PDB file of C-alpha atoms in Angstrom:
ATOM      1  CA  MET A 455      -0.115   0.023   0.044  1.00 38.00           C
ATOM      2  CA  VAL A 456       1.212   3.390  -0.994  1.00 41.00           C
ATOM      3  CA  GLU A 457       1.680   5.810   1.940  1.00 47.00           C
ATOM      4  CA  LYS A 458      -0.047   9.364   1.639  1.00 50.00           C
ATOM      5  CA  SER A 459       3.305  11.154   1.675  1.00 51.00           C
ATOM      6  CA  GLN A 460       4.565   9.062  -1.259  1.00 62.00           C
ATOM      7  CA  LYS A 461       1.708  10.442  -3.568  1.00 78.00           C
ATOM      8  CA  VAL A 462       2.601  13.343  -5.743  1.00 87.00           C
ATOM      9  CA  SER A 463      -0.127  14.717  -7.953  1.00 90.00           C
ATOM     10  CA  VAL A 464       0.579  16.356 -11.179  1.00 90.00           C
ATOM     11  CA  GLY A 465      -0.517  19.697  -9.881  1.00 92.00           C
ATOM     12  CA  ARG A 466       1.900  19.451  -7.087  1.00 93.00           C
ATOM     13  CA  LEU A 467       4.602  18.362  -9.298  1.00 92.00           C
ATOM     14  CA  LEU A 468       4.136  21.224 -11.661  1.00 93.00           C
ATOM     15  CA  ALA A 469       3.639  23.836  -9.048  1.00 94.00           C
ATOM     16  CA  TRP A 470       6.869  22.741  -7.364  1.00 96.00           C
ATOM     17  CA  ASN A 471       9.073  22.712 -10.612  1.00 95.00           C
ATOM     18  CA  ILE A 472       7.711  26.100 -12.307  1.00 95.00           C
ATOM     19  CA  ARG A 473       9.717  28.072  -9.738  1.00 96.00           C
ATOM     20  CA  PRO A 474      13.193  26.623 -10.834  1.00 95.00           C
ATOM     21  CA  ILE A 475      12.131  27.428 -14.444  1.00 96.00           C
ATOM     22  CA  SER A 476      11.563  31.101 -13.428  1.00 97.00           C
ATOM     23  CA  PHE A 477      14.782  31.354 -11.702  1.00 96.00           C
ATOM     24  CA  GLY A 478      16.550  29.501 -14.537  1.00 95.00           C
ATOM     25  CA  THR A 479      15.256  32.220 -17.015  1.00 96.00           C
ATOM     26  CA  VAL A 480      16.754  34.871 -14.857  1.00 97.00           C
ATOM     27  CA  THR A 481      20.233  32.598 -15.174  1.00 94.00           C
ATOM     28  CA  ILE A 482      19.825  32.521 -18.983  1.00 95.00           C
ATOM     29  CA  LEU A 483      19.072  36.418 -19.069  1.00 95.00           C
ATOM     30  CA  MET A 484      22.414  36.947 -17.008  1.00 94.00           C
ATOM     31  CA  GLY A 485      24.214  35.333 -19.836  1.00 91.00           C
ATOM     32  CA  TYR A 486      23.290  38.383 -22.002  1.00 94.00           C
ATOM     33  CA  LEU A 487      24.176  40.953 -19.271  1.00 94.00           C
ATOM     34  CA  SER A 488      27.849  41.575 -20.593  1.00 91.00           C
ATOM     35  CA  MET A 489      26.443  42.266 -24.040  1.00 92.00           C
ATOM     36  CA  PHE A 490      23.891  44.688 -22.534  1.00 95.00           C
ATOM     37  CA  CYS A 491      26.526  46.394 -20.546  1.00 95.00           C
ATOM     38  CA  THR A 492      29.092  46.991 -23.459  1.00 92.00           C
ATOM     39  CA  ASP A 493      26.495  47.516 -26.316  1.00 92.00           C
ATOM     40  CA  SER A 494      23.793  49.545 -24.645  1.00 93.00           C
ATOM     41  CA  LEU A 495      25.542  51.031 -21.564  1.00 95.00           C
ATOM     42  CA  LYS A 496      28.983  51.354 -23.399  1.00 94.00           C
ATOM     43  CA  MET A 497      30.888  50.089 -20.578  1.00 95.00           C
ATOM     44  CA  SER A 498      34.406  48.646 -20.779  1.00 92.00           C
ATOM     45  CA  PRO A 499      34.352  44.853 -21.029  1.00 89.00           C
ATOM     46  CA  VAL A 500      37.252  44.645 -18.433  1.00 88.00           C
ATOM     47  CA  LEU A 501      35.299  46.736 -15.931  1.00 92.00           C
ATOM     48  CA  VAL A 502      32.252  44.573 -16.324  1.00 91.00           C
ATOM     49  CA  GLY A 503      34.196  41.298 -16.016  1.00 87.00           C
ATOM     50  CA  THR A 504      36.018  42.719 -12.949  1.00 88.00           C
ATOM     51  CA  LEU A 505      32.752  43.928 -11.317  1.00 91.00           C
ATOM     52  CA  LEU A 506      31.109  40.433 -11.876  1.00 87.00           C
ATOM     53  CA  MET A 507      33.901  38.401 -10.653  1.00 84.00           C
ATOM     54  CA  ALA A 508      34.049  40.620  -7.460  1.00 85.00           C
ATOM     55  CA  SER A 509      30.285  39.807  -6.827  1.00 85.00           C
ATOM     56  CA  LYS A 510      31.223  35.999  -7.120  1.00 80.00           C
ATOM     57  CA  ILE A 511      33.740  36.495  -4.339  1.00 78.00           C
ATOM     58  CA  PHE A 512      31.188  38.158  -1.957  1.00 79.00           C
ATOM     59  CA  ASP A 513      28.730  35.298  -3.009  1.00 77.00           C
ATOM     60  CA  GLY A 514      30.936  32.647  -1.199  1.00 72.00           C
ATOM     61  CA  LEU A 515      30.525  34.535   1.894  1.00 77.00           C
ATOM     62  CA  THR A 516      26.737  34.833   1.841  1.00 84.00           C
ATOM     63  CA  ASP A 517      26.334  31.045   1.081  1.00 79.00           C
ATOM     64  CA  LEU A 518      27.533  30.327   4.689  1.00 78.00           C
ATOM     65  CA  ILE A 519      25.239  33.081   6.304  1.00 87.00           C
ATOM     66  CA  ALA A 520      22.342  31.870   4.393  1.00 91.00           C
ATOM     67  CA  GLY A 521      22.668  28.265   5.594  1.00 87.00           C
ATOM     68  CA  TRP A 522      22.760  29.636   9.032  1.00 88.00           C
ATOM     69  CA  ILE A 523      19.645  31.661   8.570  1.00 92.00           C
ATOM     70  CA  VAL A 524      17.669  29.038   7.193  1.00 93.00           C
ATOM     71  CA  ASP A 525      18.711  26.514   9.881  1.00 89.00           C
ATOM     72  CA  ASN A 526      17.322  28.899  12.515  1.00 90.00           C
ATOM     73  CA  THR A 527      14.119  29.859  10.857  1.00 92.00           C
ATOM     74  CA  ASN A 528      10.795  28.748  12.538  1.00 91.00           C
ATOM     75  CA  THR A 529       7.847  30.504  11.266  1.00 93.00           C
ATOM     76  CA  LYS A 530       4.038  29.694  10.788  1.00 93.00           C
ATOM     77  CA  LEU A 531       4.760  29.310   6.983  1.00 94.00           C
ATOM     78  CA  GLY A 532       7.690  26.921   7.799  1.00 94.00           C
ATOM     79  CA  LYS A 533      11.571  26.692   7.550  1.00 95.00           C
ATOM     80  CA  GLY A 534      12.110  26.908   3.687  1.00 96.00           C
ATOM     81  CA  ARG A 535       8.921  28.075   2.248  1.00 97.00           C
ATOM     82  CA  PRO A 536       9.110  31.898   3.305  1.00 97.00           C
ATOM     83  CA  TYR A 537      12.249  32.215   1.350  1.00 97.00           C
ATOM     84  CA  GLU A 538      10.282  31.400  -1.916  1.00 97.00           C
ATOM     85  CA  LEU A 539       9.338  35.146  -1.643  1.00 97.00           C
ATOM     86  CA  CYS A 540      13.076  36.032  -2.554  1.00 97.00           C
ATOM     87  CA  LEU A 541      11.888  35.159  -6.301  1.00 98.00           C
ATOM     88  CA  ILE A 542      10.016  38.640  -6.092  1.00 98.00           C
ATOM     89  CA  GLY A 543      13.442  40.456  -5.308  1.00 98.00           C
ATOM     90  CA  THR A 544      15.182  38.469  -7.920  1.00 98.00           C
ATOM     91  CA  TRP A 545      12.909  39.645 -10.775  1.00 98.00           C
ATOM     92  CA  VAL A 546      12.898  43.094  -9.422  1.00 98.00           C
ATOM     93  CA  CYS A 547      16.615  43.378  -9.207  1.00 97.00           C
ATOM     94  CA  THR A 548      17.054  41.662 -12.700  1.00 98.00           C
ATOM     95  CA  TYR A 549      14.649  44.243 -14.233  1.00 97.00           C
ATOM     96  CA  ALA A 550      16.639  47.088 -12.343  1.00 97.00           C
ATOM     97  CA  LEU A 551      19.978  45.801 -14.004  1.00 96.00           C
ATOM     98  CA  PHE A 552      18.549  45.922 -17.518  1.00 97.00           C
ATOM     99  CA  ALA A 553      17.013  49.460 -16.742  1.00 95.00           C
ATOM    100  CA  SER A 554      20.266  51.161 -16.353  1.00 94.00           C
ATOM    101  CA  ASN A 555      20.744  54.136 -18.259  1.00 93.00           C
ATOM    102  CA  VAL A 556      23.622  54.904 -20.732  1.00 93.00           C
ATOM    103  CA  ASN A 557      23.625  58.507 -19.494  1.00 94.00           C
ATOM    104  CA  TRP A 558      24.631  57.668 -16.036  1.00 96.00           C
ATOM    105  CA  SER A 559      28.229  58.105 -15.096  1.00 96.00           C
ATOM    106  CA  THR A 560      30.660  55.248 -15.350  1.00 95.00           C
ATOM    107  CA  THR A 561      30.867  55.173 -11.524  1.00 96.00           C
ATOM    108  CA  ALA A 562      27.132  55.122 -11.020  1.00 96.00           C
ATOM    109  CA  LYS A 563      26.642  52.410 -13.703  1.00 96.00           C
ATOM    110  CA  SER A 564      29.342  50.315 -11.969  1.00 96.00           C
ATOM    111  CA  ILE A 565      27.829  50.612  -8.395  1.00 96.00           C
ATOM    112  CA  TRP A 566      24.391  49.837  -9.889  1.00 97.00           C
ATOM    113  CA  LEU A 567      25.769  46.853 -11.747  1.00 96.00           C
ATOM    114  CA  LEU A 568      27.660  45.447  -8.754  1.00 95.00           C
ATOM    115  CA  VAL A 569      24.773  46.063  -6.302  1.00 96.00           C
ATOM    116  CA  MET A 570      21.926  44.683  -8.377  1.00 96.00           C
ATOM    117  CA  TYR A 571      24.074  41.590  -9.532  1.00 96.00           C
ATOM    118  CA  THR A 572      25.024  40.920  -6.062  1.00 94.00           C
ATOM    119  CA  LEU A 573      21.531  41.173  -4.844  1.00 96.00           C
ATOM    120  CA  VAL A 574      20.294  38.686  -7.405  1.00 96.00           C
ATOM    121  CA  TRP A 575      22.799  36.005  -6.927  1.00 93.00           C
ATOM    122  CA  SER A 576      24.288  36.661  -3.569  1.00 91.00           C
ATOM    123  CA  ILE A 577      21.192  37.439  -1.630  1.00 94.00           C
ATOM    124  CA  PHE A 578      17.911  36.421  -3.210  1.00 96.00           C
ATOM    125  CA  GLY A 579      19.278  33.535  -5.203  1.00 95.00           C
ATOM    126  CA  THR A 580      21.405  32.228  -2.354  1.00 94.00           C
ATOM    127  CA  MET A 581      18.422  32.324   0.156  1.00 96.00           C
ATOM    128  CA  MET A 582      16.285  30.272  -2.287  1.00 96.00           C
ATOM    129  CA  ASN A 583      19.028  27.825  -2.991  1.00 94.00           C
ATOM    130  CA  ALA A 584      19.675  27.331   0.770  1.00 93.00           C
ATOM    131  CA  ALA A 585      16.011  26.820   1.688  1.00 96.00           C
ATOM    132  CA  GLU A 586      15.345  24.357  -1.083  1.00 95.00           C
ATOM    133  CA  ALA A 587      16.576  21.233   0.750  1.00 93.00           C
ATOM    134  CA  PRO A 588      14.583  21.809   4.058  1.00 94.00           C
ATOM    135  CA  TYR A 589      11.619  22.966   2.095  1.00 96.00           C
ATOM    136  CA  ILE A 590      11.282  19.781  -0.279  1.00 95.00           C
ATOM    137  CA  ILE A 591      11.686  17.616   2.782  1.00 93.00           C
ATOM    138  CA  ARG A 592       9.158  19.243   4.795  1.00 94.00           C
ATOM    139  CA  ALA A 593       6.725  19.537   1.731  1.00 94.00           C
ATOM    140  CA  PHE A 594       6.686  15.967   0.549  1.00 92.00           C
ATOM    141  CA  GLY A 595       8.113  14.024   3.668  1.00 88.00           C
ATOM    142  CA  ASP A 596       8.831  10.621   2.092  1.00 87.00           C
ATOM    143  CA  PRO A 597      12.180   9.981   0.233  1.00 88.00           C
ATOM    144  CA  MET A 598      10.233   8.271  -2.476  1.00 89.00           C
ATOM    145  CA  ALA A 599       7.997  11.267  -3.191  1.00 90.00           C
ATOM    146  CA  ILE A 600      11.068  13.686  -3.022  1.00 91.00           C
ATOM    147  CA  THR A 601      12.871  11.340  -5.636  1.00 90.00           C
ATOM    148  CA  LYS A 602       9.773  11.484  -7.858  1.00 89.00           C
ATOM    149  CA  VAL A 603       9.483  15.276  -7.790  1.00 92.00           C
ATOM    150  CA  SER A 604      13.329  15.758  -8.376  1.00 90.00           C
ATOM    151  CA  ALA A 605      13.479  13.188 -11.240  1.00 90.00           C
ATOM    152  CA  TYR A 606      10.315  14.312 -13.145  1.00 90.00           C
ATOM    153  CA  GLY A 607      11.139  17.903 -12.223  1.00 90.00           C
ATOM    154  CA  GLY A 608      14.501  17.723 -13.812  1.00 91.00           C
ATOM    155  CA  VAL A 609      13.114  16.779 -17.267  1.00 92.00           C
ATOM    156  CA  PHE A 610      10.445  19.486 -16.831  1.00 93.00           C
ATOM    157  CA  ILE A 611      12.713  22.278 -15.788  1.00 93.00           C
ATOM    158  CA  THR A 612      15.257  21.205 -18.701  1.00 93.00           C
ATOM    159  CA  LEU A 613      12.301  21.508 -21.395  1.00 95.00           C
ATOM    160  CA  GLY A 614      11.204  24.887 -19.899  1.00 95.00           C
ATOM    161  CA  CYS A 615      14.549  26.451 -19.955  1.00 94.00           C
ATOM    162  CA  MET A 616      15.217  25.135 -23.400  1.00 95.00           C
ATOM    163  CA  VAL A 617      12.064  26.935 -24.677  1.00 96.00           C
ATOM    164  CA  VAL A 618      13.239  30.047 -22.994  1.00 95.00           C
ATOM    165  CA  SER A 619      16.791  29.653 -24.526  1.00 95.00           C
ATOM    166  CA  ILE A 620      15.156  29.511 -27.869  1.00 95.00           C
ATOM    167  CA  ILE A 621      12.625  32.457 -27.552  1.00 96.00           C
ATOM    168  CA  LEU A 622      15.111  34.827 -25.733  1.00 95.00           C
ATOM    169  CA  PRO A 623      17.618  35.449 -28.730  1.00 95.00           C
ATOM    170  CA  MET A 624      14.559  36.094 -30.938  1.00 96.00           C
ATOM    171  CA  LEU A 625      13.137  38.683 -28.547  1.00 96.00           C
ATOM    172  CA  ILE A 626      16.697  40.161 -28.131  1.00 95.00           C
ATOM    173  CA  GLY A 627      16.935  40.417 -31.941  1.00 94.00           C
ATOM    174  CA  LYS A 628      13.708  42.248 -32.257  1.00 95.00           C
ATOM    175  CA  TYR A 629      13.744  44.619 -29.160  1.00 95.00           C
ATOM    176  CA  ALA A 630      17.381  45.100 -27.948  1.00 93.00           C
ATOM    177  CA  PRO A 631      18.331  47.740 -30.767  1.00 92.00           C
ATOM    178  CA  VAL A 632      15.302  49.820 -29.805  1.00 92.00           C
ATOM    179  CA  PRO A 633      15.356  52.253 -26.807  1.00 89.00           C
ATOM    180  CA  GLY A 634      14.082  50.503 -23.669  1.00 92.00           C
ATOM    181  CA  GLY A 635      13.988  47.314 -25.531  1.00 95.00           C
ATOM    182  CA  TRP A 636      15.888  45.422 -22.890  1.00 96.00           C
ATOM    183  CA  GLN A 637      13.426  46.389 -20.135  1.00 96.00           C
ATOM    184  CA  LYS A 638      10.607  45.208 -22.444  1.00 96.00           C
ATOM    185  CA  ILE A 639      12.209  42.045 -22.737  1.00 97.00           C
ATOM    186  CA  VAL A 640      12.661  41.490 -19.096  1.00 97.00           C
ATOM    187  CA  LEU A 641       9.007  42.512 -18.404  1.00 97.00           C
ATOM    188  CA  MET A 642       7.529  40.054 -20.926  1.00 96.00           C
ATOM    189  CA  LEU A 643       9.524  37.376 -19.170  1.00 97.00           C
ATOM    190  CA  ALA A 644       9.300  38.504 -15.686  1.00 97.00           C
ATOM    191  CA  VAL A 645       5.418  39.247 -15.175  1.00 97.00           C
ATOM    192  CA  PRO A 646       4.149  35.663 -16.213  1.00 97.00           C
ATOM    193  CA  LEU A 647       7.186  33.645 -14.846  1.00 97.00           C
ATOM    194  CA  LEU A 648       7.130  35.486 -11.481  1.00 97.00           C
ATOM    195  CA  ILE A 649       3.289  34.797 -11.134  1.00 97.00           C
ATOM    196  CA  LEU A 650       3.871  31.214 -12.149  1.00 96.00           C
ATOM    197  CA  GLY A 651       6.811  30.900 -10.136  1.00 96.00           C
ATOM    198  CA  LEU A 652       5.137  31.932  -6.708  1.00 97.00           C
ATOM    199  CA  LEU A 653       2.672  28.896  -7.307  1.00 96.00           C
ATOM    200  CA  ARG A 654       5.050  26.776  -5.164  1.00 96.00           C
ATOM    201  CA  PHE A 655       4.796  29.351  -2.314  1.00 97.00           C
ATOM    202  CA  ILE A 656       1.146  29.541  -2.509  1.00 96.00           C
ATOM    203  CA  PHE A 657       0.139  25.943  -2.923  1.00 95.00           C
ATOM    204  CA  ILE A 658       2.942  23.729  -1.593  1.00 96.00           C
ATOM    205  CA  LYS A 659       2.947  23.871   2.151  1.00 95.00           C
ATOM    206  CA  GLU A 660       5.285  22.189   4.691  1.00 95.00           C
ATOM    207  CA  GLU A 661       3.225  19.419   6.072  1.00 90.00           C
ATOM    208  CA  PHE A 662       5.979  17.165   7.462  1.00 89.00           C
ATOM    209  CA  ASN A 663       8.421  17.787  10.313  1.00 84.00           C
ATOM    210  CA  PRO A 664      11.424  15.305  10.206  1.00 76.00           C
ATOM    211  CA  ASN A 665      12.463  16.428  13.641  1.00 67.00           C
ATOM    212  CA  GLU A 666       9.058  16.375  15.421  1.00 56.00           C
ATOM    213  CA  ASN A 667      10.116  13.362  17.550  1.00 53.00           C
ATOM    214  CA  SER A 668      13.673  14.437  18.342  1.00 51.00           C
ATOM    215  CA  GLU A 669      15.389  17.633  19.502  1.00 55.00           C
ATOM    216  CA  GLU A 670      16.727  19.625  16.433  1.00 53.00           C
ATOM    217  CA  GLU A 671      20.469  20.464  16.673  1.00 58.00           C
ATOM    218  CA  ARG A 672      20.976  23.981  15.398  1.00 60.00           C
ATOM    219  CA  VAL A 673      24.130  25.367  13.897  1.00 58.00           C
ATOM    220  CA  GLY A 674      25.436  28.644  15.357  1.00 59.00           C
ATOM    221  CA  LEU A 675      27.636  31.254  13.854  1.00 60.00           C
ATOM    222  CA  LYS A 676      30.246  29.895  16.253  1.00 65.00           C
ATOM    223  CA  ASP A 677      30.102  26.585  14.516  1.00 63.00           C
ATOM    224  CA  ILE A 678      30.576  28.227  11.038  1.00 60.00           C
ATOM    225  CA  VAL A 679      33.617  30.121  12.239  1.00 65.00           C
ATOM    226  CA  ASN A 680      35.192  26.896  13.724  1.00 68.00           C
ATOM    227  CA  ALA A 681      34.514  25.026  10.508  1.00 60.00           C
ATOM    228  CA  LEU A 682      36.330  27.729   8.482  1.00 60.00           C
ATOM    229  CA  LYS A 683      39.269  27.333  10.905  1.00 66.00           C
ATOM    230  CA  THR A 684      39.502  23.795  11.344  1.00 73.00           C
ATOM    231  CA  ASN A 685      38.010  22.170   8.122  1.00 66.00           C
ATOM    232  CA  LYS A 686      40.566  22.715   5.196  1.00 62.00           C
ATOM    233  CA  TYR A 687      38.078  21.217   2.811  1.00 61.00           C
ATOM    234  CA  VAL A 688      35.613  24.074   3.004  1.00 58.00           C
ATOM    235  CA  TRP A 689      38.290  26.395   1.542  1.00 60.00           C
ATOM    236  CA  LEU A 690      39.159  23.885  -0.992  1.00 65.00           C
ATOM    237  CA  LEU A 691      35.579  23.612  -2.089  1.00 57.00           C
ATOM    238  CA  ALA A 692      35.276  27.372  -2.105  1.00 58.00           C
ATOM    239  CA  ILE A 693      38.233  27.581  -4.506  1.00 61.00           C
ATOM    240  CA  VAL A 694      37.019  24.843  -6.665  1.00 55.00           C
ATOM    241  CA  SER A 695      33.615  26.598  -6.988  1.00 55.00           C
ATOM    242  CA  MET A 696      35.301  29.916  -7.716  1.00 55.00           C
ATOM    243  CA  ILE A 697      37.334  28.859 -10.459  1.00 56.00           C
ATOM    244  CA  PRO A 698      34.675  28.004 -12.909  1.00 55.00           C
ATOM    245  CA  GLN A 699      33.083  31.415 -12.173  1.00 54.00           C
ATOM    246  CA  MET A 700      36.483  33.295 -12.818  1.00 53.00           C
ATOM    247  CA  MET A 701      37.183  31.453 -16.048  1.00 53.00           C
ATOM    248  CA  GLN A 702      33.735  32.198 -17.266  1.00 53.00           C
ATOM    249  CA  ASN A 703      34.308  35.740 -16.500  1.00 52.00           C
ATOM    250  CA  LEU A 704      37.681  35.716 -18.208  1.00 51.00           C
ATOM    251  CA  LEU A 705      36.307  34.144 -21.122  1.00 50.00           C
ATOM    252  CA  GLU A 706      33.458  36.715 -21.417  1.00 48.00           C
ATOM    253  CA  ARG A 707      36.072  39.626 -21.250  1.00 46.00           C
ATOM    254  CA  HIS A 708      38.073  38.029 -23.880  1.00 48.00           C
ATOM    255  CA  SER A 709      35.202  37.476 -26.363  1.00 45.00           C
ATOM    256  CA  LEU A 710      33.988  40.979 -25.730  1.00 43.00           C
ATOM    257  CA  LYS A 711      37.393  42.418 -26.674  1.00 47.00           C
ATOM    258  CA  VAL A 712      37.602  40.431 -29.711  1.00 46.00           C
ATOM    259  CA  VAL A 713      34.035  41.717 -30.772  1.00 45.00           C
TER     260      VAL A 713
END
């Protein structure tokens, strides 16, 4: 007999996995950020690459803090579910990024780019990623149900992002050359995908508590500091994670120089 926690309806499956498509669209959009900065804002490719690289370094610090915040969260909505609202901030800041004005000074454009990009990835994106694991565990409960959601969701998310990857270049080709075109592109994607992305927060509640029969051990800031001091593998993992990001930024800078 299949337990209730193992059953996953199609509606819950779709509601859960539309949010990753929404956030995945932001990721795809960010792939065109360097083009926007150099072509529309007339910024130096070297400056753009340096600012994005600096933001990635800050991202490593917020990952640790985000985990601690989520671990110590206990609200009526649950532990991970409240951070789904960070999707709103993600899309607002993404729009703000592409709403930058070419008439601003280089300093203003640089500060705006660094702040908005950092908010998207190091704050809102990091909080959603940190809350993903506790949210799915408390939403579906059974390991088999979680496996089903992740497996079928992976296919659904891949297809959804594939569609976005096909549509986006066509939108850029049509609207990017027009004044205010980038803002139109982001809005055309942001409005429906934000609404759909919030379906997870609205309909998927945290119905299970894996620690209800045992005392939950919480991680404190002192534990994080001790881990950084004593566990060399934490630093190795940070370096390994940072290298691909640095290489990506260097390649983007090189390609923009060539163009």
